[in-house]
CSV table of C-alpha atoms and ligand atoms in Angstrom, one decimal:
chain,number,residue,atom,x,y,z
F,24,MET,CA,-20.9,3.9,6.9
F,25,LEU,CA,-18.4,2.6,9.2
F,26,LEU,CA,-16.4,-0.8,8.8
F,27,SER,CA,-14.9,-1.4,12.3
F,28,ALA,CA,-11.7,-3.5,12.9
F,29,GLU,CA,-13.6,-6.3,14.4
F,30,ARG,CA,-13.2,-8.3,11.2
F,31,VAL,CA,-9.8,-8.6,9.9
F,32,ILE,CA,-8.1,-10.9,7.8
F,33,PHE,CA,-4.5,-12.2,7.8
F,34,ALA,CA,-4.5,-13.4,4.0
F,35,PHE,CA,-6.3,-12.1,0.9
F,36,SER,CA,-8.4,-15.0,-0.2
F,37,LYS,CA,-11.2,-15.4,-2.6
F,38,GLU,CA,-12.8,-18.2,-0.2
F,39,HIS,CA,-13.2,-15.5,2.5
F,40,SER,CA,-16.8,-14.4,3.5
F,41,PRO,CA,-17.4,-10.6,3.2
F,42,ALA,CA,-17.2,-8.4,6.5
F,43,LEU,CA,-19.5,-5.9,4.5
F,44,ARG,CA,-21.2,-5.7,1.0
F,45,LEU,CA,-21.6,-2.4,-1.0
F,46,SER,CA,-22.4,-1.2,-4.3
F,47,ALA,CA,-20.0,1.2,-6.3
F,48,PRO,CA,-19.3,4.0,-5.9
F,49,SER,CA,-19.6,4.2,-2.0
F,50,THR,CA,-17.7,6.2,0.5
F,51,LEU,CA,-17.0,4.9,3.9
F,52,ASP,CA,-14.7,4.7,7.0
F,53,VAL,CA,-12.6,1.7,7.7
F,54,GLU,CA,-10.8,1.4,11.1
F,55,THR,CA,-7.6,-0.3,11.0
F,56,LEU,CA,-5.4,-2.1,13.5
F,57,ASP,CA,-1.7,-1.5,13.3
F,58,CYS,CA,0.5,-4.4,11.9
F,59,PHE,CA,0.9,-5.9,15.6
F,60,SER,CA,-3.0,-5.9,15.9
F,61,ASN,CA,-2.2,-3.3,18.4
F,62,GLN,CA,-0.3,-5.5,20.8
F,63,LEU,CA,2.5,-3.5,21.3
F,64,ARG,CA,1.0,-0.1,22.3
F,65,ASP,CA,2.6,0.5,25.8
F,66,PRO,CA,6.1,1.0,26.6
F,67,SER,CA,5.6,-2.0,28.9
F,68,ASP,CA,4.8,-4.2,26.1
F,69,THR,CA,7.6,-6.5,25.0
F,70,ILE,CA,8.0,-8.5,21.8
F,71,GLU,CA,8.0,-11.6,23.9
F,72,LYS,CA,4.2,-11.4,24.4
F,73,LEU,CA,3.7,-10.7,20.7
F,74,ASP,CA,1.4,-13.4,19.1
F,75,TRP,CA,3.0,-13.6,15.6
F,76,ASP,CA,-0.2,-15.3,14.3
F,77,ARG,CA,-2.0,-11.7,14.3
F,78,VAL,CA,0.7,-9.7,12.4
F,79,ASN,CA,-0.4,-7.8,9.6
F,80,PRO,CA,-4.2,-7.6,10.0
F,81,ALA,CA,-6.2,-6.0,7.2
F,82,THR,CA,-9.9,-4.9,7.9
F,83,GLY,CA,-12.4,-6.5,5.7
F,84,PRO,CA,-13.0,-8.0,3.3
F,85,ILE,CA,-15.3,-5.7,1.5
F,86,TYR,CA,-17.7,-7.4,-1.0
F,87,VAL,CA,-18.3,-4.7,-4.0
F,88,GLU,CA,-21.6,-5.9,-5.9
F,89,GLY,CA,-21.1,-6.6,-9.5
F,90,ALA,CA,-17.2,-6.8,-9.4
F,91,GLU,CA,-15.9,-9.9,-11.4
F,92,PRO,CA,-12.5,-10.9,-12.7
F,93,GLY,CA,-11.2,-8.7,-15.4
F,94,ASP,CA,-12.7,-5.5,-13.9
F,95,THR,CA,-10.7,-2.7,-12.1
F,96,LEU,CA,-11.4,-1.6,-8.7
F,97,LYS,CA,-11.0,2.0,-8.2
F,98,VAL,CA,-10.2,3.2,-4.6
F,99,THR,CA,-9.6,6.8,-3.6
F,100,ILE,CA,-8.2,7.7,-0.2
F,101,ASN,CA,-10.0,10.6,1.0
F,102,ALA,CA,-8.4,11.0,4.6
F,103,ILE,CA,-6.2,9.1,6.9
F,104,ASP,CA,-6.8,9.8,10.8
F,105,LEU,CA,-4.1,8.6,13.0
F,106,ASP,CA,-4.1,7.4,16.6
F,107,GLU,CA,-1.9,9.7,18.7
F,108,LYS,CA,0.9,7.3,19.1
F,109,GLY,CA,2.7,4.6,16.9
F,110,THR,CA,5.1,1.9,17.4
F,111,VAL,CA,8.4,1.2,15.6
F,112,CYS,CA,10.7,-1.9,16.1
F,113,CYS,CA,13.6,-3.4,14.6
F,114,LEU,CA,14.6,-7.3,15.0
F,115,GLU,CA,17.7,-9.4,14.8
F,116,ASN,CA,18.5,-10.6,11.4
F,117,GLU,CA,15.3,-8.9,10.0
F,118,GLY,CA,15.7,-6.4,7.3
F,119,THR,CA,18.7,-4.7,5.6
F,120,LEU,CA,20.6,-4.2,8.8
F,121,GLY,CA,19.2,-7.0,10.9
F,122,HIS,CA,22.9,-8.5,11.4
F,123,ARG,CA,23.8,-5.3,13.1
F,124,ILE,CA,21.6,-5.7,16.0
F,125,GLU,CA,20.8,-8.3,18.8
F,126,GLY,CA,17.4,-9.2,20.1
F,127,ALA,CA,14.1,-7.1,19.4
F,128,HIS,CA,13.7,-3.3,20.1
F,129,VAL,CA,10.4,-1.7,20.3
F,130,ARG,CA,9.7,2.0,20.9
F,131,VAL,CA,6.2,3.5,21.2
F,132,VAL,CA,6.4,7.0,19.9
F,133,PRO,CA,4.0,9.8,20.3
F,134,ILE,CA,2.6,11.9,17.4
F,135,GLU,CA,1.8,15.6,18.3
F,136,ASN,CA,0.7,18.5,16.1
F,137,GLY,CA,1.7,16.7,12.6
F,138,PHE,CA,5.1,15.5,14.1
F,139,VAL,CA,6.4,12.1,15.3
F,140,ARG,CA,8.4,12.5,18.5
F,141,TYR,CA,11.2,10.0,18.0
F,142,LEU,CA,14.3,10.5,20.4
F,143,ASP,CA,14.9,14.1,20.6
F,144,LEU,CA,13.8,14.8,17.1
F,145,ALA,CA,10.6,16.0,15.4
F,146,ILE,CA,10.0,14.1,12.1
F,147,ALA,CA,7.0,15.6,10.1
F,148,VAL,CA,4.3,13.1,9.6
F,149,LYS,CA,3.6,11.3,6.3
F,150,LYS,CA,0.7,9.1,6.5
F,151,MET,CA,0.4,6.2,4.4
F,152,ILE,CA,-1.4,2.8,4.1
F,153,GLY,CA,1.0,-0.2,4.0
F,154,VAL,CA,-1.4,-3.1,3.2
F,155,ILE,CA,-4.2,-2.6,0.8
F,156,GLY,CA,-5.6,-5.0,-1.9
F,157,VAL,CA,-8.0,-7.3,-3.4
F,158,ALA,CA,-8.3,-11.2,-3.2
F,159,PRO,CA,-6.2,-12.7,-5.8
F,160,ALA,CA,-6.9,-15.3,-8.4
F,161,GLY,CA,-5.3,-18.5,-7.1
F,162,ASP,CA,-4.1,-19.6,-3.7
F,163,PRO,CA,-4.4,-17.3,-0.6
F,164,VAL,CA,-1.7,-14.7,-0.1
F,165,ASN,CA,-0.8,-13.8,3.4
F,166,THR,CA,-1.2,-10.0,4.3
F,167,GLY,CA,2.6,-9.7,4.8
F,168,THR,CA,3.3,-10.2,1.1
F,169,PRO,CA,2.8,-7.9,-1.9
F,170,GLY,CA,1.9,-8.9,-5.3
F,171,ARG,CA,-0.5,-8.3,-8.4
F,172,HIS,CA,-3.5,-8.1,-5.9
F,173,GLY,CA,-1.8,-5.3,-4.0
F,174,GLY,CA,-1.2,-6.4,-0.4
F,175,ASN,CA,1.8,-5.2,1.8
F,176,MET,CA,3.1,-2.9,-0.8
F,177,ASP,CA,4.6,-0.3,2.0
F,178,THR,CA,4.3,2.4,-0.6
F,179,LEU,CA,4.7,6.1,0.6
F,180,MET,CA,2.6,7.2,-2.3
F,181,ILE,CA,-0.5,5.4,-1.0
F,182,THR,CA,-1.9,8.4,1.0
F,183,GLU,CA,-4.4,10.9,1.2
F,184,GLY,CA,-5.5,12.1,-2.3
F,185,SER,CA,-4.3,9.1,-4.3
F,186,THR,CA,-6.4,6.8,-6.3
F,187,ILE,CA,-5.3,3.2,-6.6
F,188,TYR,CA,-6.6,0.7,-9.3
F,189,PHE,CA,-6.5,-2.9,-8.5
F,190,PRO,CA,-7.2,-5.8,-10.8
F,191,VAL,CA,-10.3,-7.6,-9.6
F,192,ALA,CA,-9.5,-11.4,-9.6
F,193,ALA,CA,-12.5,-12.8,-7.6
F,194,PRO,CA,-16.2,-12.1,-7.5
F,195,GLY,CA,-16.9,-9.0,-5.4
F,196,ALA,CA,-13.1,-8.1,-5.4
F,197,LEU,CA,-13.0,-8.8,-1.7
F,198,PHE,CA,-11.2,-5.7,-0.8
F,199,ALA,CA,-9.2,-4.9,2.7
F,200,LEU,CA,-6.8,-2.7,4.1
F,201,GLY,CA,-4.6,-2.2,7.1
F,202,ASP,CA,-1.2,-1.4,8.3
F,203,CYS,CA,-1.3,2.6,8.5
F,204,HIS,CA,2.0,4.4,9.1
F,205,ALA,CA,2.6,7.7,10.4
F,206,VAL,CA,6.1,7.9,8.9
F,207,MET,CA,8.4,5.5,6.9
F,208,GLY,CA,11.4,5.7,4.7
F,209,ASP,CA,11.5,4.4,1.0
F,210,GLY,CA,12.5,1.1,1.5
F,211,GLU,CA,11.4,0.5,5.1
F,212,ILE,CA,14.9,-0.9,5.7
F,213,GLY,CA,14.2,-1.9,9.5
F,214,VAL,CA,11.0,-3.7,8.7
F,215,SER,CA,8.9,-1.0,10.4
F,216,GLY,CA,7.5,2.2,9.9
F,217,LEU,CA,5.7,4.1,12.7
F,218,GLU,CA,3.0,1.6,13.0
F,219,CYS,CA,-0.2,3.2,13.8
F,220,PRO,CA,-4.0,2.5,14.2
F,221,ALA,CA,-6.2,4.5,12.0
F,222,LYS,CA,-9.4,5.5,10.5
F,223,VAL,CA,-9.5,5.8,6.7
F,224,ASN,CA,-12.2,7.5,4.6
F,225,LEU,CA,-12.2,6.2,1.1
F,226,THR,CA,-14.5,5.9,-1.8
F,227,ILE,CA,-14.7,2.6,-3.6
F,228,ASP,CA,-15.6,2.5,-7.3
F,229,LEU,CA,-15.8,-0.1,-10.1
F,230,ILE,CA,-14.6,0.0,-13.9
F,231,LYS,CA,-16.1,-2.7,-15.7
F,232,GLY,CA,-14.5,-4.8,-18.3
F,233,ARG,CA,-11.2,-3.1,-17.8
F,234,ALA,CA,-8.4,-5.6,-17.0
F,235,LEU,CA,-5.1,-4.5,-15.1
F,236,GLU,CA,-1.9,-6.5,-14.3
F,237,TYR,CA,-0.6,-4.8,-11.1
F,238,PRO,CA,-1.8,-1.9,-9.1
F,239,PHE,CA,-1.6,1.5,-10.7
F,240,LEU,CA,-1.8,4.8,-8.7
F,241,GLU,CA,-2.5,8.4,-9.7
F,242,ASN,CA,-2.5,11.6,-7.6
F,243,ARG,CA,-2.8,15.2,-8.6
F,244,ASP,CA,0.4,15.1,-10.2
F,245,GLU,CA,1.8,11.7,-11.0
F,246,PHE,CA,1.0,8.4,-12.3
F,247,ALA,CA,2.8,5.4,-10.8
F,248,ALA,CA,2.9,1.7,-11.8
F,249,ILE,CA,3.5,-0.4,-8.6
F,250,VAL,CA,5.1,-3.7,-9.1
F,251,SER,CA,6.3,-6.5,-6.6
F,252,LYS,CA,8.5,-9.4,-7.6
F,253,PRO,CA,11.0,-11.6,-6.0
F,254,THR,CA,13.7,-9.3,-6.7
F,255,ALA,CA,13.8,-5.4,-7.2
F,256,ASP,CA,15.6,-6.0,-10.6
F,257,GLU,CA,12.6,-7.8,-11.9
F,258,ALA,CA,10.2,-5.3,-10.2
F,259,ILE,CA,11.8,-2.5,-11.9
F,260,SER,CA,11.6,-4.1,-15.3
F,261,ARG,CA,7.9,-4.9,-15.2
F,262,ALA,CA,7.1,-1.4,-13.5
F,263,THR,CA,8.9,0.3,-16.3
F,264,GLU,CA,7.3,-1.7,-19.0
F,265,MET,CA,3.9,-1.1,-17.6
F,266,MET,CA,4.2,2.5,-17.5
F,267,PHE,CA,5.3,2.3,-21.1
F,268,GLU,CA,2.5,0.6,-22.3
F,269,PHE,CA,0.0,3.1,-20.2
F,270,LEU,CA,1.7,5.9,-22.1
F,271,ALA,CA,2.0,4.1,-25.5
F,272,GLU,CA,-1.8,3.5,-25.6
F,273,ARG,CA,-2.6,7.1,-24.8
F,274,LEU,CA,0.1,9.5,-26.4
F,275,THR,CA,0.6,9.9,-30.2
F,276,TYR,CA,4.3,9.9,-29.8
F,277,THR,CA,6.5,6.9,-31.4
F,278,ASP,CA,7.7,4.2,-29.1
F,279,PRO,CA,11.4,5.4,-29.3
F,280,GLU,CA,9.9,9.1,-28.3
F,281,ILE,CA,8.1,7.6,-25.5
F,282,VAL,CA,11.2,5.5,-24.1
F,283,MET,CA,13.3,8.9,-24.5
F,284,LEU,CA,10.5,10.8,-22.5
F,285,MET,CA,10.5,8.1,-19.7
F,286,SER,CA,14.1,8.3,-19.5
F,287,LEU,CA,14.1,12.1,-19.2
F,288,VAL,CA,11.5,12.7,-16.7
F,289,GLY,CA,10.2,9.3,-15.2
F,290,ASN,CA,11.7,8.1,-11.8
F,291,VAL,CA,12.2,4.5,-10.7
F,292,GLN,CA,11.4,4.6,-6.9
F,293,VAL,CA,11.8,1.9,-4.4
F,294,SER,CA,8.8,1.3,-2.1
F,295,GLN,CA,9.8,-1.7,0.1
F,296,VAL,CA,12.9,-4.1,0.1
F,297,VAL,CA,12.2,-6.1,3.3
F,298,ASP,CA,8.9,-8.1,2.5
F,299,PRO,CA,9.0,-11.6,0.6
F,300,GLU,CA,8.4,-9.7,-2.6
F,301,LYS,CA,10.0,-6.4,-3.4
F,302,THR,CA,8.1,-3.5,-4.3
F,303,VAL,CA,9.1,-0.8,-6.9
F,304,ARG,CA,7.2,2.0,-8.6
F,305,PHE,CA,7.9,3.7,-11.7
F,306,VAL,CA,6.5,7.4,-11.5
F,307,PHE,CA,5.6,9.5,-14.3
F,308,PRO,CA,4.8,13.4,-13.9
F,309,LYS,CA,1.6,14.2,-15.3
F,310,GLN,CA,2.4,17.7,-16.4
F,311,TYR,CA,4.4,15.7,-19.4
F,312,ALA,CA,1.1,14.3,-20.5
F,313,PRO,CA,-1.5,16.4,-19.5
F,314,ASP,CA,-4.5,15.2,-21.5
F,315,ILE,CA,-4.2,11.6,-20.7
F,316,LYS,CA,-6.4,9.7,-18.1
F,317,TYR,CA,-5.9,6.6,-16.6
Y,10,LIG,CA1,3.8,-3.2,5.8
Y,11,LIG,ZN1,3.3,-1.5,8.8
């Protein structure tokens, strides 16, 4: 099954009509445009010609039969195939250092044999998906903003081999994704990773009757609670609390013992600090809780 990037959305909304309907579990390929809708793909493309109304396209939405509010959507990323070049930019007054630059700067950068060829450097590719989520319960949320529904979380851990759990808030879940990066540093301080069209292979499954507050991730070695809030401080607090609740429900240790364990081996990590809400993750290594499952 292949979902092409012909149908894209620029907001996650329960009002959208589906681009595809499927039953869970299903495995499919999804083509994604880059965050500029592939408008800046040649060195001659300038930011002046960019149509800002087409920024952050997400392919979809996918309607999952039987998904209802209060369920959890389980999405496993099997593979990410990137195009052979990507685009990075920085813009005056955008991001952490936007006051240090003038105007807009765009570079189209080749990707060869697992390396990004930026300037005279070879940077190892670290594939990831920037925008991935489901329709929120209330008003539509534009695809540039992260939240409970997922969205523009720009989280390095959202990559091949990861499973992400999303809180279903609308019938059918209305899942969509886009904004793949060939590489990005935690924080995405200049508002751009190496933005890259891609084809993503994923498996979508449904967990009935299991509610979730914010997206939760697991890979082979780690669990992560991924929370977006207006400030990083608020996001840190909630992500830490969410992981505590996850562990406390499953481990036989006392609450103080779990707090001490989290303090000893858990990691607060910053996903991104440049979107309308800041995204933080609390990461817990599975080796210290080998018998528990999501
Ligand atoms: Ca992004
Ligand atoms: Zn991006």
